[in-house]
Short mmCIF file of C-alpha atoms and ligand atoms in Angstrom, two decimals:
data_model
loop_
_atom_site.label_atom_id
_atom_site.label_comp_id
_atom_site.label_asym_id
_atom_site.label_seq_id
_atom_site.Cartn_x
_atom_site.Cartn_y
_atom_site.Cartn_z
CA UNK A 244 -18.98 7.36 -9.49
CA UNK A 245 -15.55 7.98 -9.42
CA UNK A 246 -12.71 6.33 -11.80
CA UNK A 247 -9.58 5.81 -9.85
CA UNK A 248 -7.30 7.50 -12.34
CA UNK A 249 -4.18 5.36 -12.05
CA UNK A 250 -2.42 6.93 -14.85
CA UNK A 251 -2.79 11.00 -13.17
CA UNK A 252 -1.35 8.96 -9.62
CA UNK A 253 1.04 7.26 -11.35
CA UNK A 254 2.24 10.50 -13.10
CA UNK A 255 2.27 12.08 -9.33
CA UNK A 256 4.26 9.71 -8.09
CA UNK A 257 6.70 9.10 -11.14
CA UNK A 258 7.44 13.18 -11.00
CA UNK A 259 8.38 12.79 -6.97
CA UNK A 260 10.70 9.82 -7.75
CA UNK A 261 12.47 11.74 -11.08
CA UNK A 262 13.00 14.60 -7.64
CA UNK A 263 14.59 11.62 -5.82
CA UNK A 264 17.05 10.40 -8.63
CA UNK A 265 18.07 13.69 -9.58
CA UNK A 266 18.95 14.41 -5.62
CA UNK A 267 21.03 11.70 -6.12
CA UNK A 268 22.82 12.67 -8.78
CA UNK A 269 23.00 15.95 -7.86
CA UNK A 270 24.62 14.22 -4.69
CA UNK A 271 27.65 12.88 -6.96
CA UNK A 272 25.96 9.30 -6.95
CA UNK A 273 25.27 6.88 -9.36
CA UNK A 274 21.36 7.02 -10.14
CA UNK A 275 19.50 3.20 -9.49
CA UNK A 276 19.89 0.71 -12.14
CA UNK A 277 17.10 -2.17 -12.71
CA UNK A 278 17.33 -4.92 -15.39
CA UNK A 279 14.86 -6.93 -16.96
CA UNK A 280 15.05 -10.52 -18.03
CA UNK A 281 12.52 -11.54 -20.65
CA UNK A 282 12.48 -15.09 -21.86
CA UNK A 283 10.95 -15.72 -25.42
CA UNK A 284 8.23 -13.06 -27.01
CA UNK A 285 4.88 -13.46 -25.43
CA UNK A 286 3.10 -10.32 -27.35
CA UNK A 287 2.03 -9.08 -23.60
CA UNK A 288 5.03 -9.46 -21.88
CA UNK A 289 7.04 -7.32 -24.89
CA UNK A 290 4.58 -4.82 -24.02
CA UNK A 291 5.02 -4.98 -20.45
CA UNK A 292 8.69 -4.99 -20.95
CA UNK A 293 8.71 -2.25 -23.28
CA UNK A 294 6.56 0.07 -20.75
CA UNK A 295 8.57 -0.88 -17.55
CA UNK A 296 11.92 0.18 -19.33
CA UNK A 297 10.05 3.61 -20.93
CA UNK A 298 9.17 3.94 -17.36
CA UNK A 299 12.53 3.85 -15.89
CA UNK A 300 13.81 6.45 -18.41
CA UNK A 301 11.09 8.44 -17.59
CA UNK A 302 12.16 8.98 -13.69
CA UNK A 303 16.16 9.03 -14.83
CA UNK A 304 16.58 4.89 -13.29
CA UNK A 305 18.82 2.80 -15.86
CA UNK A 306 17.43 0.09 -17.28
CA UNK A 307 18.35 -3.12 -18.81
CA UNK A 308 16.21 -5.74 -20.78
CA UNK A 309 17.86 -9.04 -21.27
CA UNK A 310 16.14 -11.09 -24.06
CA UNK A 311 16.54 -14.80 -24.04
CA UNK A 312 15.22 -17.16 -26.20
CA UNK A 313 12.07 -19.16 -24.97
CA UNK A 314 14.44 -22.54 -25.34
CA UNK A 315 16.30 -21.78 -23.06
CA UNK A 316 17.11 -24.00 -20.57
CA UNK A 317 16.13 -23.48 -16.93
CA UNK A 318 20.29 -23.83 -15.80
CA UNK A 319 21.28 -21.33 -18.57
CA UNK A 320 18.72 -19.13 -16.60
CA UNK A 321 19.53 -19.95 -13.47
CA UNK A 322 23.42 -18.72 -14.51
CA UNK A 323 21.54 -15.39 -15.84
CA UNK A 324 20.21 -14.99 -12.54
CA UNK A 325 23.31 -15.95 -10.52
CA UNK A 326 25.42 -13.24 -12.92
CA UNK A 327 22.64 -10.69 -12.23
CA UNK A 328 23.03 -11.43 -8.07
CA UNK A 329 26.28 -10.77 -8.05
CA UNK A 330 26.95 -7.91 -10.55
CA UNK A 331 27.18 -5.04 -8.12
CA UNK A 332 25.98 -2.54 -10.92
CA UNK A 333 22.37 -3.77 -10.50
CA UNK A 334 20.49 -2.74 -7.68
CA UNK A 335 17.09 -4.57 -8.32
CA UNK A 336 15.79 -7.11 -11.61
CA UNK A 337 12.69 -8.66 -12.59
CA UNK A 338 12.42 -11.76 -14.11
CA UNK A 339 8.83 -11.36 -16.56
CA UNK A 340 6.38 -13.84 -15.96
CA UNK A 341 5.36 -16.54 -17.13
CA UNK A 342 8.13 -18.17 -18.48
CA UNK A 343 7.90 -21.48 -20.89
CA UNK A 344 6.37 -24.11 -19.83
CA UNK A 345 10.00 -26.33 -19.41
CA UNK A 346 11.24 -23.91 -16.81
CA UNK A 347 9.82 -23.67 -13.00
CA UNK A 348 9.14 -20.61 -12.35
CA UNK A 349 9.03 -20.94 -8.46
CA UNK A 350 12.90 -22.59 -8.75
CA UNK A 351 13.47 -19.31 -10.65
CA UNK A 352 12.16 -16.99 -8.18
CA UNK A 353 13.54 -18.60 -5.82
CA UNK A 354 17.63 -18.12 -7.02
CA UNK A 355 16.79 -14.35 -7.17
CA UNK A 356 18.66 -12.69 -4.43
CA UNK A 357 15.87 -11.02 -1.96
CA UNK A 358 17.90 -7.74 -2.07
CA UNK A 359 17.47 -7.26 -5.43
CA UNK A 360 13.67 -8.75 -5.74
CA UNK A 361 11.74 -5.39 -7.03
CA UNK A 362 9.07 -7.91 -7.75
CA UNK A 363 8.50 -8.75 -4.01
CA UNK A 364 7.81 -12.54 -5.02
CA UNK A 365 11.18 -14.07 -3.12
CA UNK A 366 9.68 -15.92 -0.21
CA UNK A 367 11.74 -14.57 1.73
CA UNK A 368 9.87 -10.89 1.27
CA UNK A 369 6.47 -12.48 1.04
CA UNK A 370 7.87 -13.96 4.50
CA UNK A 371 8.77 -10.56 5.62
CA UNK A 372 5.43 -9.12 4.54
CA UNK A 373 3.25 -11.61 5.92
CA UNK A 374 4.75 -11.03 9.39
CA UNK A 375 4.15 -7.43 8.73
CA UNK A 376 7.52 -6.28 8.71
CA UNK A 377 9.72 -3.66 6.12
CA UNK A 378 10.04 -5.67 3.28
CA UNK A 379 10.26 -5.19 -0.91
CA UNK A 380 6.28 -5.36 -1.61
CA UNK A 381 4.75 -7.12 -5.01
CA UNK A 382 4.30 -4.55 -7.04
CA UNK A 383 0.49 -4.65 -8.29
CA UNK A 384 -0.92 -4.78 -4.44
CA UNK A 385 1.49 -1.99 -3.56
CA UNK A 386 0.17 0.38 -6.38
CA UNK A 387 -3.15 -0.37 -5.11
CA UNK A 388 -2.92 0.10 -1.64
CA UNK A 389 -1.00 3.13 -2.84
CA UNK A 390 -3.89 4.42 -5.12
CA UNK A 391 -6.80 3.91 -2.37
CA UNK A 392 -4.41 6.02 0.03
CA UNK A 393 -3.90 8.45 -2.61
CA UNK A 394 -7.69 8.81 -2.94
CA UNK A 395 -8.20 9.01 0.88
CA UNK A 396 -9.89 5.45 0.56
CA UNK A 397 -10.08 4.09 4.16
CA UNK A 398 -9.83 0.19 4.55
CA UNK A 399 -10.38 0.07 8.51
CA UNK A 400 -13.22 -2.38 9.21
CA UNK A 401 -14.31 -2.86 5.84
CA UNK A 402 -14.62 -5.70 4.15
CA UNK A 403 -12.57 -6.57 1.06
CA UNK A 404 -13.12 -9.32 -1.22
CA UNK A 405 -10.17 -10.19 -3.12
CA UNK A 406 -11.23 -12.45 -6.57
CA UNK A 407 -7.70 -14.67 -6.96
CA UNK A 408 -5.22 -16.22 -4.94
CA UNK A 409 -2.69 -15.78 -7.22
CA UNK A 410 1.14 -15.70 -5.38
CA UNK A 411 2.20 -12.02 -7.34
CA UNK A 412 -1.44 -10.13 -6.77
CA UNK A 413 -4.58 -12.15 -4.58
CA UNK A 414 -2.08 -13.42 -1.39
CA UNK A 415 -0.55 -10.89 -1.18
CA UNK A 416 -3.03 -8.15 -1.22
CA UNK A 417 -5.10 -9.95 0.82
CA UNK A 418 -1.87 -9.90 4.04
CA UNK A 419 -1.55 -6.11 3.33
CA UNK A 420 -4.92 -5.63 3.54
CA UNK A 421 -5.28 -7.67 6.59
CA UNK A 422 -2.20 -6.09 8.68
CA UNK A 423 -2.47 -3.58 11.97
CA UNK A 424 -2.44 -0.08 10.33
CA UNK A 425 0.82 0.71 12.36
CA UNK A 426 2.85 -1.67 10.37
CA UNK A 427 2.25 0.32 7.07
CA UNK A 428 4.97 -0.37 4.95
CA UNK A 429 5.32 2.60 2.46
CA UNK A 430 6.01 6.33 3.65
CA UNK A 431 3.11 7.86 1.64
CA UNK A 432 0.38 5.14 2.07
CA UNK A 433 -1.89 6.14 4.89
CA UNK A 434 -1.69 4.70 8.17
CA UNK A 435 -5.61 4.30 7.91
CA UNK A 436 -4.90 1.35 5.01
CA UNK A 437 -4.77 -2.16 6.61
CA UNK A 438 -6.99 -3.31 9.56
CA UNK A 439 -9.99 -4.72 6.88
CA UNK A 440 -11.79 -8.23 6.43
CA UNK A 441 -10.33 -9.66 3.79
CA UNK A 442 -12.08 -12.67 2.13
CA UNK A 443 -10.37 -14.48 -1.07
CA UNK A 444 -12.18 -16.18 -3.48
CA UNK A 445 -11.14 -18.73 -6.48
CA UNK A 446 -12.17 -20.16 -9.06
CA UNK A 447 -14.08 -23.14 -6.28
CA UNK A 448 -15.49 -20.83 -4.46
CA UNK A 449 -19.40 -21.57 -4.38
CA UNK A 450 -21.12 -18.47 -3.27
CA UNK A 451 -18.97 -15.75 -4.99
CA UNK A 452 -22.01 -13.42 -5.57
CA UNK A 453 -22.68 -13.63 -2.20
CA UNK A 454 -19.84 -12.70 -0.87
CA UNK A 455 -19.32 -10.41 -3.47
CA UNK A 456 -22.66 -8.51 -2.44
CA UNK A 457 -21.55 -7.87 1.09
CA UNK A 458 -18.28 -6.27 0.00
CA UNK A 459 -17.47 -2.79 0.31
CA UNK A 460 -14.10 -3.15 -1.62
CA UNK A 461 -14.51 -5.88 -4.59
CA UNK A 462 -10.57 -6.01 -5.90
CA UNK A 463 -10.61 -8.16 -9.22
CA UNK A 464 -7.42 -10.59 -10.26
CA UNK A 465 -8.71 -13.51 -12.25
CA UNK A 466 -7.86 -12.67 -16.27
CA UNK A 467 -11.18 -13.30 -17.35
CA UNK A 468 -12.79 -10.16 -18.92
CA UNK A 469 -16.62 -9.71 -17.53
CA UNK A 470 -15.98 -12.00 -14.59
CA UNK A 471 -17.23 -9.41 -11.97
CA UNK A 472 -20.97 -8.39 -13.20
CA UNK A 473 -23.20 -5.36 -11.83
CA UNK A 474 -25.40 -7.98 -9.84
CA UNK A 475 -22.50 -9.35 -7.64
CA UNK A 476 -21.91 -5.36 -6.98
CA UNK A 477 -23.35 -3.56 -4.05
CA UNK A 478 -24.02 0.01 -4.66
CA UNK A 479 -21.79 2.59 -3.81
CA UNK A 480 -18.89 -0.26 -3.20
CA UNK A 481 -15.06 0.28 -4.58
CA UNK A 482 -14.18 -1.66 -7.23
CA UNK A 483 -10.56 -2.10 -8.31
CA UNK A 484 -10.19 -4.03 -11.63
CA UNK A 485 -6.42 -5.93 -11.72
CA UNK A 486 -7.34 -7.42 -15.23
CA UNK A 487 -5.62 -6.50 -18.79
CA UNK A 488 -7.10 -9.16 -21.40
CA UNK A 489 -6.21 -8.75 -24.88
CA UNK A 490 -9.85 -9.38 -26.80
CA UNK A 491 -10.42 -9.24 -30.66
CA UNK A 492 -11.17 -6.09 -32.14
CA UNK A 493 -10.74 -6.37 -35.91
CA UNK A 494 -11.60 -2.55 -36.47
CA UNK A 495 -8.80 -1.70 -34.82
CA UNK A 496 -4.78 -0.99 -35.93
CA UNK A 497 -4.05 -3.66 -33.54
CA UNK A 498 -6.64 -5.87 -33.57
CA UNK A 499 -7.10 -6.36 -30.06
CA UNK A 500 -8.37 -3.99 -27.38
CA UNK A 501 -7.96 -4.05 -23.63
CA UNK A 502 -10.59 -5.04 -21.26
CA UNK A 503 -10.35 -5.78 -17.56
CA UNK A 504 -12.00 -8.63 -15.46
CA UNK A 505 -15.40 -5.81 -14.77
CA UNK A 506 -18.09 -5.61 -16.85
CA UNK A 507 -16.93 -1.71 -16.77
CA UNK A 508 -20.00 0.03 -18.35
CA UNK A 509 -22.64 -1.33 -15.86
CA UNK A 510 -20.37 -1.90 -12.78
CA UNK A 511 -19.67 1.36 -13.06
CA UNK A 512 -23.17 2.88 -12.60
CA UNK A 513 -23.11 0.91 -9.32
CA UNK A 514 -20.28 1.71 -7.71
CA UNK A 515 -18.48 4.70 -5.85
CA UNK A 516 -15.42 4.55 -7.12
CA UNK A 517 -13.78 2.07 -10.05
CA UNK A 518 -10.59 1.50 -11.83
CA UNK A 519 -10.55 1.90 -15.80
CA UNK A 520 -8.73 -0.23 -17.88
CA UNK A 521 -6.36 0.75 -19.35
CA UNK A 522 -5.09 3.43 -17.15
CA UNK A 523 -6.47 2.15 -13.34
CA UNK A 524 -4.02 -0.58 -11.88
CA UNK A 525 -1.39 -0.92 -14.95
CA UNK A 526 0.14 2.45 -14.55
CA UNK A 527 0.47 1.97 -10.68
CA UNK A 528 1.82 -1.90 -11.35
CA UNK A 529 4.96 -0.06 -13.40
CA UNK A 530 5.26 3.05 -10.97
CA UNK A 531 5.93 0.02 -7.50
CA UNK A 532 8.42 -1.54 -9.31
CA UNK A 533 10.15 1.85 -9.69
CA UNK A 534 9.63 2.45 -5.86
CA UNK A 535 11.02 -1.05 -5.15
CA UNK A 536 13.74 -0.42 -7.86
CA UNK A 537 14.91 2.82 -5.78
CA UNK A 538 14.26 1.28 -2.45
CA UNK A 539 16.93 -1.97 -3.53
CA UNK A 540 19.18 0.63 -4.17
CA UNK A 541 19.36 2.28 -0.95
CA UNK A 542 19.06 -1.05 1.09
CA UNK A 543 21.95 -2.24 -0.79
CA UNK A 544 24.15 1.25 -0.83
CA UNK A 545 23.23 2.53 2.86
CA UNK A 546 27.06 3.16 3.49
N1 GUN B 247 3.74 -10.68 -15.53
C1 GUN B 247 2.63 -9.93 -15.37
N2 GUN B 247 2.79 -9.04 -14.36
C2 GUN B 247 4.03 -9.24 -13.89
C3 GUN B 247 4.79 -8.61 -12.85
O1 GUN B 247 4.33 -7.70 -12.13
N3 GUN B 247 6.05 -9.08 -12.67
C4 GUN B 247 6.57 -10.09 -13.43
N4 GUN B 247 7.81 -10.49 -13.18
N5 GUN B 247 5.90 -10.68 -14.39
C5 GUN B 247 4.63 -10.25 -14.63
#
């Protein structure tokens, strides 16, 4: 078995986009600048937060976090949008998800101006994407399509079960994972990723094991830790684990530790090649949005 180590790729990649920033600076240009909006203090999404904007530093990309209370209401974030649109300063934001229960978060997405959406969840780019065509990519399906490149992973004719049909992770890997090779979207992922069977599964789907056992890629995106168990595994498959649950650990400083959706320690005697949590698909989440963040910026200042 081999773990996918997200956190060495992401370090790869990270060092080749601090080369790109500091070209541009060197270049007498401004460097990319990327801002956050965080509504209330959902423990997770701090974290998230926090690590995105470390991130940013890291590759020399300014960052901005704007905190709003979790009151607020969805027309006073609608204006925060609407100022971040058309503030010339920003090339790309974020808007952290989930928001309060008061505001709609697709009405939210929605406002965001698709040149700036570094989260890929406009419809307009899921649009663009479906058909296959250049668009900004949601972040978590990029990094993984990006880490099975970067391990030489081939997709072509396999097939991929995707667990979730969520709108930022499950649909969307699933139409990357689908598409002709020749319409790969990013300059370093191979030309070989694309052209698999992609199934999706849900939380109705009857004959998950099943399916499950006749995949060759299993990519978990559910939130539930120990959803995917070593019998729904076939051995030697791929299995890419999407999940970061927060369960109780009172020995611990923080009380919690981090588990994915895989029952990790028998999974992994099963499989080829696996994903640790932390350190598997978290890492390459934060390193997209930096991709997307620098792509926004030279869609929007090709002149
Ligand atoms: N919440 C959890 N993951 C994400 C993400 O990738 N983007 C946003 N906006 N919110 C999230």
């Amino acid at each position: 078995m081999i773990l996918l180590d997200g956190k060495h790729i992401a370090a790869q990649i990270r060092s080749e986009l601090r080369t790109e920033v500091e070209a541009l600076t060197a270049n007498g240009r401004r460097v990319p600048h990327l801002a956050v909006i965080i509504v209330g203090e959902n423990p997770a999404s701090v974290t998230y937060v926090n690590n995105k904007i470390r991130a940013c530093q890291d590759v020399g990309i300014e960052a901005d976090v704007i905190a709003l209370s979790d009151n607020i209401s969805q027309e006073k974030l609608l204006l925060e949008v609407e100022r971040l649109n058309a503030n010339p300063s920003i090339d790309g934001y974020i808007v952290q998800l989930p928001l309060p229960e008061h505001i709609n978060e697709t009405d939210i997405i929605r406002a965001i101006d698709p040149m700036k959406d570094v989260d890929g969840l406009h419809p307009y780019n899921v649009g663009l994407t479906a058909f296959g065509l250049p668009s900004i990519v949601s972040a978590t399906p990029k990094g993984i399509r990006e880490l099975l490149a970067r391990y030489d992973i081939q997709t072509e004719g396999k097939h991929v079960v995707v667990i979730g049909r969520s709108n930022i992770v499950g649909k969307p890997m699933a139409m990357l994972l689908m598409q002709r090779p020749y319409l790969a979207l990013s300059k370093t992922a191979s030309a070989a990723l694309g052209d698999a069977t992609v199934t999706v599964c849900h939380s109705k789907t009857r004959n998950l094991k099943e399916l499950c056992l006749t995949a060759d890629i299993i990519i978990v995106a559910v939130g539930q830790p120990c959803l995917l168990t070593a019998d729904m595994v076939r051995k030697g498959a791929v299995v890419i684990d999407v999940g970061i649950n927060r369960v109780p650990a009172l020995a611990t400083e923080r009380g919690y530790r981090l588990v994915g959706d895989v029952d990790f320690k028998l999974v992994s005697k099963k499989c080829s090649y696996i994903t640790p949590v932390p350190g598997g698909v978290g890492p390459m989440t934060i390193t997209s949005l930096l991709q997307n963040t620098l792509q926004a910026y030279m869609m929007n200042n090709s002149q």
